Amino acid sequence: MSAAEVRREDQVLINEFGRLNAHARELREERALLQKRLEEVDDATTELAMGDGDDVQLMLGGEAFVDVSEDVATAHCEAEQAAVQAELDALDERVGAMEARQKELKGVLYGRFGSQINLEE
């Protein structure tokens, strides 16, 4: 089988696939960091719930620790959990859209070039 000629339109699609692939990889790395942050906040919330009821907690605010009530610390952790989860959900949605577009591009490009092109990471 002879090599298929790469047209300008094909190159545009190949470049789009490459950009999507690189951006999706970056978003997955960001997601891993956010997931770690969510686990840390979840652990802090659990620790607060298991506390001995002293009603005074030390919370890191920037570069200093601040005395706050257990209720304030719990509310802060729960708000932080919700915010991080919302970011994770948004990232998942963006990555899902990118992967759907990549699937479309793979179909077109593999249809045109067959095994002559590799579109895997």
Short mmCIF file of N, CA and C in Angstrom, two decimals:
data_model
loop_
_atom_site.label_atom_id
_atom_site.label_comp_id
_atom_site.label_asym_id
_atom_site.label_seq_id
_atom_site.Cartn_x
_atom_site.Cartn_y
_atom_site.Cartn_z
N MET A 1 0.85 -1.19 0.00
CA MET A 1 0.00 0.00 0.00
C MET A 1 0.88 1.24 0.00
N SER A 2 0.62 2.15 -0.88
CA SER A 2 1.44 3.36 -0.97
C SER A 2 1.02 4.36 0.09
N ALA A 3 1.95 5.22 0.43
CA ALA A 3 1.68 6.24 1.45
C ALA A 3 0.67 7.25 0.93
N ALA A 4 -0.32 7.54 1.75
CA ALA A 4 -1.33 8.52 1.37
C ALA A 4 -0.73 9.92 1.48
N GLU A 5 -1.08 10.75 0.55
CA GLU A 5 -0.58 12.12 0.57
C GLU A 5 -1.27 12.88 1.71
N VAL A 6 -0.48 13.63 2.45
CA VAL A 6 -1.02 14.43 3.56
C VAL A 6 -1.44 15.79 3.00
N ARG A 7 -2.74 16.00 2.98
CA ARG A 7 -3.27 17.28 2.50
C ARG A 7 -3.25 18.29 3.63
N ARG A 8 -3.43 19.54 3.27
CA ARG A 8 -3.46 20.61 4.28
C ARG A 8 -4.57 20.36 5.30
N GLU A 9 -5.73 19.92 4.84
CA GLU A 9 -6.86 19.66 5.75
C GLU A 9 -6.50 18.55 6.74
N ASP A 10 -5.76 17.53 6.23
CA ASP A 10 -5.34 16.43 7.11
C ASP A 10 -4.37 16.95 8.18
N GLN A 11 -3.45 17.80 7.75
CA GLN A 11 -2.46 18.33 8.70
C GLN A 11 -3.14 19.17 9.77
N VAL A 12 -4.16 19.92 9.39
CA VAL A 12 -4.91 20.72 10.38
C VAL A 12 -5.54 19.79 11.41
N LEU A 13 -6.13 18.68 10.96
CA LEU A 13 -6.75 17.73 11.88
C LEU A 13 -5.72 17.05 12.77
N ILE A 14 -4.58 16.69 12.19
CA ILE A 14 -3.51 16.07 12.97
C ILE A 14 -3.01 17.03 14.04
N ASN A 15 -2.83 18.29 13.68
CA ASN A 15 -2.37 19.30 14.65
C ASN A 15 -3.40 19.50 15.75
N GLU A 16 -4.67 19.53 15.37
CA GLU A 16 -5.73 19.68 16.39
C GLU A 16 -5.69 18.51 17.36
N PHE A 17 -5.54 17.30 16.83
CA PHE A 17 -5.46 16.12 17.69
C PHE A 17 -4.29 16.25 18.66
N GLY A 18 -3.14 16.67 18.16
CA GLY A 18 -1.95 16.83 19.01
C GLY A 18 -2.15 17.86 20.11
N ARG A 19 -2.76 18.99 19.76
CA ARG A 19 -3.02 20.03 20.76
C ARG A 19 -4.00 19.51 21.82
N LEU A 20 -5.05 18.83 21.38
CA LEU A 20 -6.02 18.28 22.33
C LEU A 20 -5.35 17.25 23.24
N ASN A 21 -4.49 16.44 22.67
CA ASN A 21 -3.80 15.41 23.44
C ASN A 21 -2.92 16.04 24.52
N ALA A 22 -2.16 17.06 24.16
CA ALA A 22 -1.28 17.73 25.12
C ALA A 22 -2.08 18.43 26.21
N HIS A 23 -3.15 19.11 25.81
CA HIS A 23 -3.97 19.83 26.79
C HIS A 23 -4.69 18.86 27.72
N ALA A 24 -5.18 17.76 27.19
CA ALA A 24 -5.86 16.76 28.03
C ALA A 24 -4.88 16.17 29.04
N ARG A 25 -3.64 15.94 28.63
CA ARG A 25 -2.63 15.43 29.55
C ARG A 25 -2.39 16.42 30.68
N GLU A 26 -2.29 17.70 30.36
CA GLU A 26 -2.10 18.73 31.38
C GLU A 26 -3.28 18.76 32.34
N LEU A 27 -4.49 18.65 31.81
CA LEU A 27 -5.68 18.67 32.66
C LEU A 27 -5.73 17.45 33.57
N ARG A 28 -5.29 16.31 33.07
CA ARG A 28 -5.26 15.10 33.91
C ARG A 28 -4.27 15.27 35.06
N GLU A 29 -3.14 15.91 34.78
CA GLU A 29 -2.16 16.18 35.84
C GLU A 29 -2.75 17.14 36.88
N GLU A 30 -3.42 18.17 36.40
CA GLU A 30 -4.08 19.12 37.30
C GLU A 30 -5.15 18.41 38.12
N ARG A 31 -5.87 17.48 37.49
CA ARG A 31 -6.91 16.74 38.19
C ARG A 31 -6.31 15.91 39.32
N ALA A 32 -5.15 15.30 39.07
CA ALA A 32 -4.49 14.50 40.10
C ALA A 32 -4.14 15.37 41.31
N LEU A 33 -3.67 16.59 41.07
CA LEU A 33 -3.36 17.51 42.17
C LEU A 33 -4.62 17.90 42.93
N LEU A 34 -5.69 18.16 42.19
CA LEU A 34 -6.95 18.52 42.85
C LEU A 34 -7.51 17.34 43.65
N GLN A 35 -7.37 16.14 43.11
CA GLN A 35 -7.84 14.95 43.82
C GLN A 35 -7.08 14.80 45.14
N LYS A 36 -5.77 15.05 45.10
CA LYS A 36 -4.96 14.99 46.33
C LYS A 36 -5.43 16.04 47.33
N ARG A 37 -5.71 17.24 46.83
CA ARG A 37 -6.19 18.31 47.69
C ARG A 37 -7.53 17.94 48.32
N LEU A 38 -8.42 17.34 47.53
CA LEU A 38 -9.72 16.92 48.04
C LEU A 38 -9.56 15.88 49.15
N GLU A 39 -8.64 14.95 48.96
CA GLU A 39 -8.39 13.93 49.99
C GLU A 39 -7.86 14.57 51.27
N GLU A 40 -6.98 15.57 51.13
CA GLU A 40 -6.44 16.25 52.30
C GLU A 40 -7.55 16.99 53.07
N VAL A 41 -8.41 17.67 52.35
CA VAL A 41 -9.51 18.39 53.00
C VAL A 41 -10.48 17.42 53.63
N ASP A 42 -10.73 16.30 52.95
CA ASP A 42 -11.61 15.27 53.50
C ASP A 42 -11.03 14.71 54.80
N ASP A 43 -9.72 14.48 54.81
CA ASP A 43 -9.05 14.01 56.03
C ASP A 43 -9.19 15.03 57.16
N ALA A 44 -9.03 16.30 56.83
CA ALA A 44 -9.16 17.35 57.85
C ALA A 44 -10.58 17.39 58.40
N THR A 45 -11.57 17.24 57.54
CA THR A 45 -12.97 17.23 57.98
C THR A 45 -13.23 16.05 58.90
N THR A 46 -12.66 14.91 58.53
CA THR A 46 -12.82 13.71 59.38
C THR A 46 -12.17 13.91 60.73
N GLU A 47 -10.99 14.49 60.74
CA GLU A 47 -10.30 14.76 62.01
C GLU A 47 -11.12 15.71 62.89
N LEU A 48 -11.72 16.71 62.27
CA LEU A 48 -12.55 17.63 63.04
C LEU A 48 -13.76 16.90 63.63
N ALA A 49 -14.36 16.03 62.85
CA ALA A 49 -15.53 15.29 63.33
C ALA A 49 -15.17 14.35 64.47
N MET A 50 -13.94 13.83 64.43
CA MET A 50 -13.51 12.90 65.48
C MET A 50 -12.86 13.62 66.66
N GLY A 51 -12.84 14.95 66.61
CA GLY A 51 -12.20 15.74 67.66
C GLY A 51 -12.83 15.50 69.01
N ASP A 52 -12.11 15.92 70.05
CA ASP A 52 -12.58 15.67 71.42
C ASP A 52 -13.48 16.79 71.93
N GLY A 53 -13.90 17.67 71.06
CA GLY A 53 -14.86 18.71 71.46
C GLY A 53 -14.23 19.89 72.17
N ASP A 54 -12.94 20.12 71.98
CA ASP A 54 -12.29 21.26 72.62
C ASP A 54 -12.86 22.58 72.14
N ASP A 55 -13.46 22.55 70.95
CA ASP A 55 -14.09 23.71 70.34
C ASP A 55 -13.09 24.80 69.96
N VAL A 56 -11.80 24.51 70.03
CA VAL A 56 -10.79 25.44 69.53
C VAL A 56 -9.87 24.64 68.61
N GLN A 57 -9.73 25.10 67.40
CA GLN A 57 -8.91 24.41 66.42
C GLN A 57 -7.90 25.40 65.86
N LEU A 58 -6.77 24.89 65.47
CA LEU A 58 -5.79 25.71 64.77
C LEU A 58 -5.99 25.48 63.27
N MET A 59 -6.14 26.57 62.54
CA MET A 59 -6.35 26.48 61.11
C MET A 59 -5.26 27.30 60.43
N LEU A 60 -4.67 26.74 59.39
CA LEU A 60 -3.61 27.42 58.66
C LEU A 60 -4.24 28.46 57.75
N GLY A 61 -3.88 29.70 57.97
CA GLY A 61 -4.37 30.80 57.15
C GLY A 61 -3.19 31.50 56.50
N GLY A 62 -2.86 31.12 55.30
CA GLY A 62 -1.68 31.68 54.64
C GLY A 62 -0.43 31.06 55.22
N GLU A 63 0.35 31.85 55.96
CA GLU A 63 1.58 31.34 56.55
C GLU A 63 1.50 31.30 58.07
N ALA A 64 0.32 31.49 58.63
CA ALA A 64 0.16 31.51 60.08
C ALA A 64 -1.01 30.63 60.50
N PHE A 65 -0.94 30.12 61.72
CA PHE A 65 -2.05 29.38 62.28
C PHE A 65 -2.96 30.33 63.04
N VAL A 66 -4.26 30.07 62.93
CA VAL A 66 -5.25 30.94 63.55
C VAL A 66 -6.16 30.07 64.41
N ASP A 67 -6.47 30.55 65.63
CA ASP A 67 -7.43 29.85 66.49
C ASP A 67 -8.84 30.14 65.99
N VAL A 68 -9.59 29.09 65.72
CA VAL A 68 -10.99 29.24 65.30
C VAL A 68 -11.82 28.19 66.03
N SER A 69 -13.10 28.42 66.06
CA SER A 69 -13.97 27.44 66.68
C SER A 69 -14.09 26.22 65.78
N GLU A 70 -14.50 25.13 66.37
CA GLU A 70 -14.65 23.89 65.61
C GLU A 70 -15.68 24.06 64.51
N ASP A 71 -16.74 24.80 64.79
CA ASP A 71 -17.78 25.03 63.78
C ASP A 71 -17.24 25.81 62.59
N VAL A 72 -16.44 26.82 62.85
CA VAL A 72 -15.85 27.62 61.76
C VAL A 72 -14.91 26.75 60.93
N ALA A 73 -14.08 25.96 61.60
CA ALA A 73 -13.14 25.10 60.89
C ALA A 73 -13.89 24.06 60.05
N THR A 74 -14.94 23.48 60.61
CA THR A 74 -15.73 22.49 59.87
C THR A 74 -16.40 23.13 58.66
N ALA A 75 -16.98 24.30 58.85
CA ALA A 75 -17.64 25.00 57.74
C ALA A 75 -16.63 25.34 56.64
N HIS A 76 -15.45 25.77 57.05
CA HIS A 76 -14.40 26.09 56.07
C HIS A 76 -14.00 24.85 55.28
N CYS A 77 -13.80 23.74 55.96
CA CYS A 77 -13.41 22.50 55.28
C CYS A 77 -14.50 22.02 54.33
N GLU A 78 -15.74 22.11 54.76
CA GLU A 78 -16.84 21.67 53.90
C GLU A 78 -16.96 22.57 52.67
N ALA A 79 -16.77 23.87 52.85
CA ALA A 79 -16.81 24.79 51.71
C ALA A 79 -15.65 24.51 50.75
N GLU A 80 -14.48 24.23 51.31
CA GLU A 80 -13.31 23.91 50.49
C GLU A 80 -13.54 22.61 49.72
N GLN A 81 -14.14 21.62 50.39
CA GLN A 81 -14.46 20.35 49.72
C GLN A 81 -15.38 20.59 48.53
N ALA A 82 -16.41 21.38 48.73
CA ALA A 82 -17.36 21.66 47.66
C ALA A 82 -16.69 22.39 46.50
N ALA A 83 -15.82 23.34 46.82
CA ALA A 83 -15.14 24.10 45.77
C ALA A 83 -14.19 23.20 44.96
N VAL A 84 -13.43 22.37 45.63
CA VAL A 84 -12.50 21.47 44.95
C VAL A 84 -13.28 20.45 44.12
N GLN A 85 -14.37 19.93 44.66
CA GLN A 85 -15.18 18.96 43.91
C GLN A 85 -15.77 19.60 42.66
N ALA A 86 -16.19 20.86 42.76
CA ALA A 86 -16.72 21.57 41.59
C ALA A 86 -15.63 21.73 40.52
N GLU A 87 -14.40 22.03 40.96
CA GLU A 87 -13.29 22.13 40.01
C GLU A 87 -13.01 20.79 39.34
N LEU A 88 -13.05 19.72 40.13
CA LEU A 88 -12.85 18.38 39.57
C LEU A 88 -13.92 18.04 38.54
N ASP A 89 -15.16 18.35 38.87
CA ASP A 89 -16.26 18.08 37.94
C ASP A 89 -16.09 18.86 36.64
N ALA A 90 -15.68 20.13 36.75
CA ALA A 90 -15.46 20.95 35.56
C ALA A 90 -14.31 20.40 34.71
N LEU A 91 -13.23 19.97 35.36
CA LEU A 91 -12.12 19.37 34.63
C LEU A 91 -12.54 18.09 33.93
N ASP A 92 -13.31 17.26 34.63
CA ASP A 92 -13.78 16.02 34.03
C ASP A 92 -14.62 16.29 32.79
N GLU A 93 -15.44 17.31 32.87
CA GLU A 93 -16.28 17.68 31.73
C GLU A 93 -15.43 18.14 30.54
N ARG A 94 -14.43 18.97 30.83
CA ARG A 94 -13.55 19.46 29.76
C ARG A 94 -12.76 18.32 29.12
N VAL A 95 -12.22 17.43 29.96
CA VAL A 95 -11.45 16.30 29.44
C VAL A 95 -12.37 15.39 28.63
N GLY A 96 -13.59 15.18 29.09
CA GLY A 96 -14.54 14.36 28.36
C GLY A 96 -14.85 14.92 26.98
N ALA A 97 -15.02 16.23 26.91
CA ALA A 97 -15.28 16.88 25.62
C ALA A 97 -14.07 16.74 24.70
N MET A 98 -12.87 16.89 25.26
CA MET A 98 -11.66 16.74 24.45
C MET A 98 -11.52 15.32 23.93
N GLU A 99 -11.78 14.35 24.80
CA GLU A 99 -11.67 12.95 24.39
C GLU A 99 -12.70 12.61 23.31
N ALA A 100 -13.90 13.19 23.41
CA ALA A 100 -14.92 12.95 22.39
C ALA A 100 -14.46 13.51 21.04
N ARG A 101 -13.88 14.71 21.06
CA ARG A 101 -13.38 15.30 19.81
C ARG A 101 -12.21 14.48 19.26
N GLN A 102 -11.33 14.01 20.15
CA GLN A 102 -10.22 13.18 19.70
C GLN A 102 -10.73 11.89 19.05
N LYS A 103 -11.78 11.33 19.59
CA LYS A 103 -12.36 10.11 19.02
C LYS A 103 -12.87 10.39 17.60
N GLU A 104 -13.52 11.55 17.41
CA GLU A 104 -13.98 11.93 16.08
C GLU A 104 -12.80 12.06 15.12
N LEU A 105 -11.75 12.75 15.59
CA LEU A 105 -10.57 12.96 14.75
C LEU A 105 -9.89 11.64 14.40
N LYS A 106 -9.83 10.73 15.38
CA LYS A 106 -9.23 9.42 15.11
C LYS A 106 -9.99 8.71 14.00
N GLY A 107 -11.32 8.76 14.07
CA GLY A 107 -12.13 8.11 13.05
C GLY A 107 -11.83 8.64 11.66
N VAL A 108 -11.76 9.96 11.56
CA VAL A 108 -11.48 10.59 10.26
C VAL A 108 -10.06 10.26 9.79
N LEU A 109 -9.10 10.41 10.68
CA LEU A 109 -7.70 10.23 10.28
C LEU A 109 -7.34 8.77 10.04
N TYR A 110 -7.83 7.87 10.88
CA TYR A 110 -7.56 6.45 10.62
C TYR A 110 -8.28 6.00 9.36
N GLY A 111 -9.46 6.59 9.07
CA GLY A 111 -10.16 6.28 7.84
C GLY A 111 -9.35 6.70 6.62
N ARG A 112 -8.66 7.78 6.73
CA ARG A 112 -7.87 8.30 5.60
C ARG A 112 -6.51 7.62 5.49
N PHE A 113 -5.83 7.41 6.64
CA PHE A 113 -4.45 6.93 6.61
C PHE A 113 -4.27 5.49 7.08
N GLY A 114 -5.28 4.91 7.70
CA GLY A 114 -5.16 3.53 8.18
C GLY A 114 -4.03 3.37 9.18
N SER A 115 -3.25 2.33 8.98
CA SER A 115 -2.16 2.03 9.93
C SER A 115 -0.92 2.90 9.68
N GLN A 116 -0.98 3.80 8.74
CA GLN A 116 0.17 4.67 8.45
C GLN A 116 0.30 5.80 9.46
N ILE A 117 -0.69 5.96 10.32
CA ILE A 117 -0.65 7.04 11.30
C ILE A 117 -0.88 6.45 12.68
N ASN A 118 -0.20 7.02 13.67
CA ASN A 118 -0.35 6.58 15.05
C ASN A 118 -0.87 7.76 15.87
N LEU A 119 -2.06 7.61 16.40
CA LEU A 119 -2.66 8.70 17.15
C LEU A 119 -2.82 8.35 18.63
N GLU A 120 -1.98 7.49 19.13
CA GLU A 120 -2.00 7.13 20.55
C GLU A 120 -0.95 7.95 21.28
N GLU A 121 -1.12 8.03 22.60
CA GLU A 121 -0.15 8.81 23.38
C GLU A 121 1.20 8.19 23.34
#
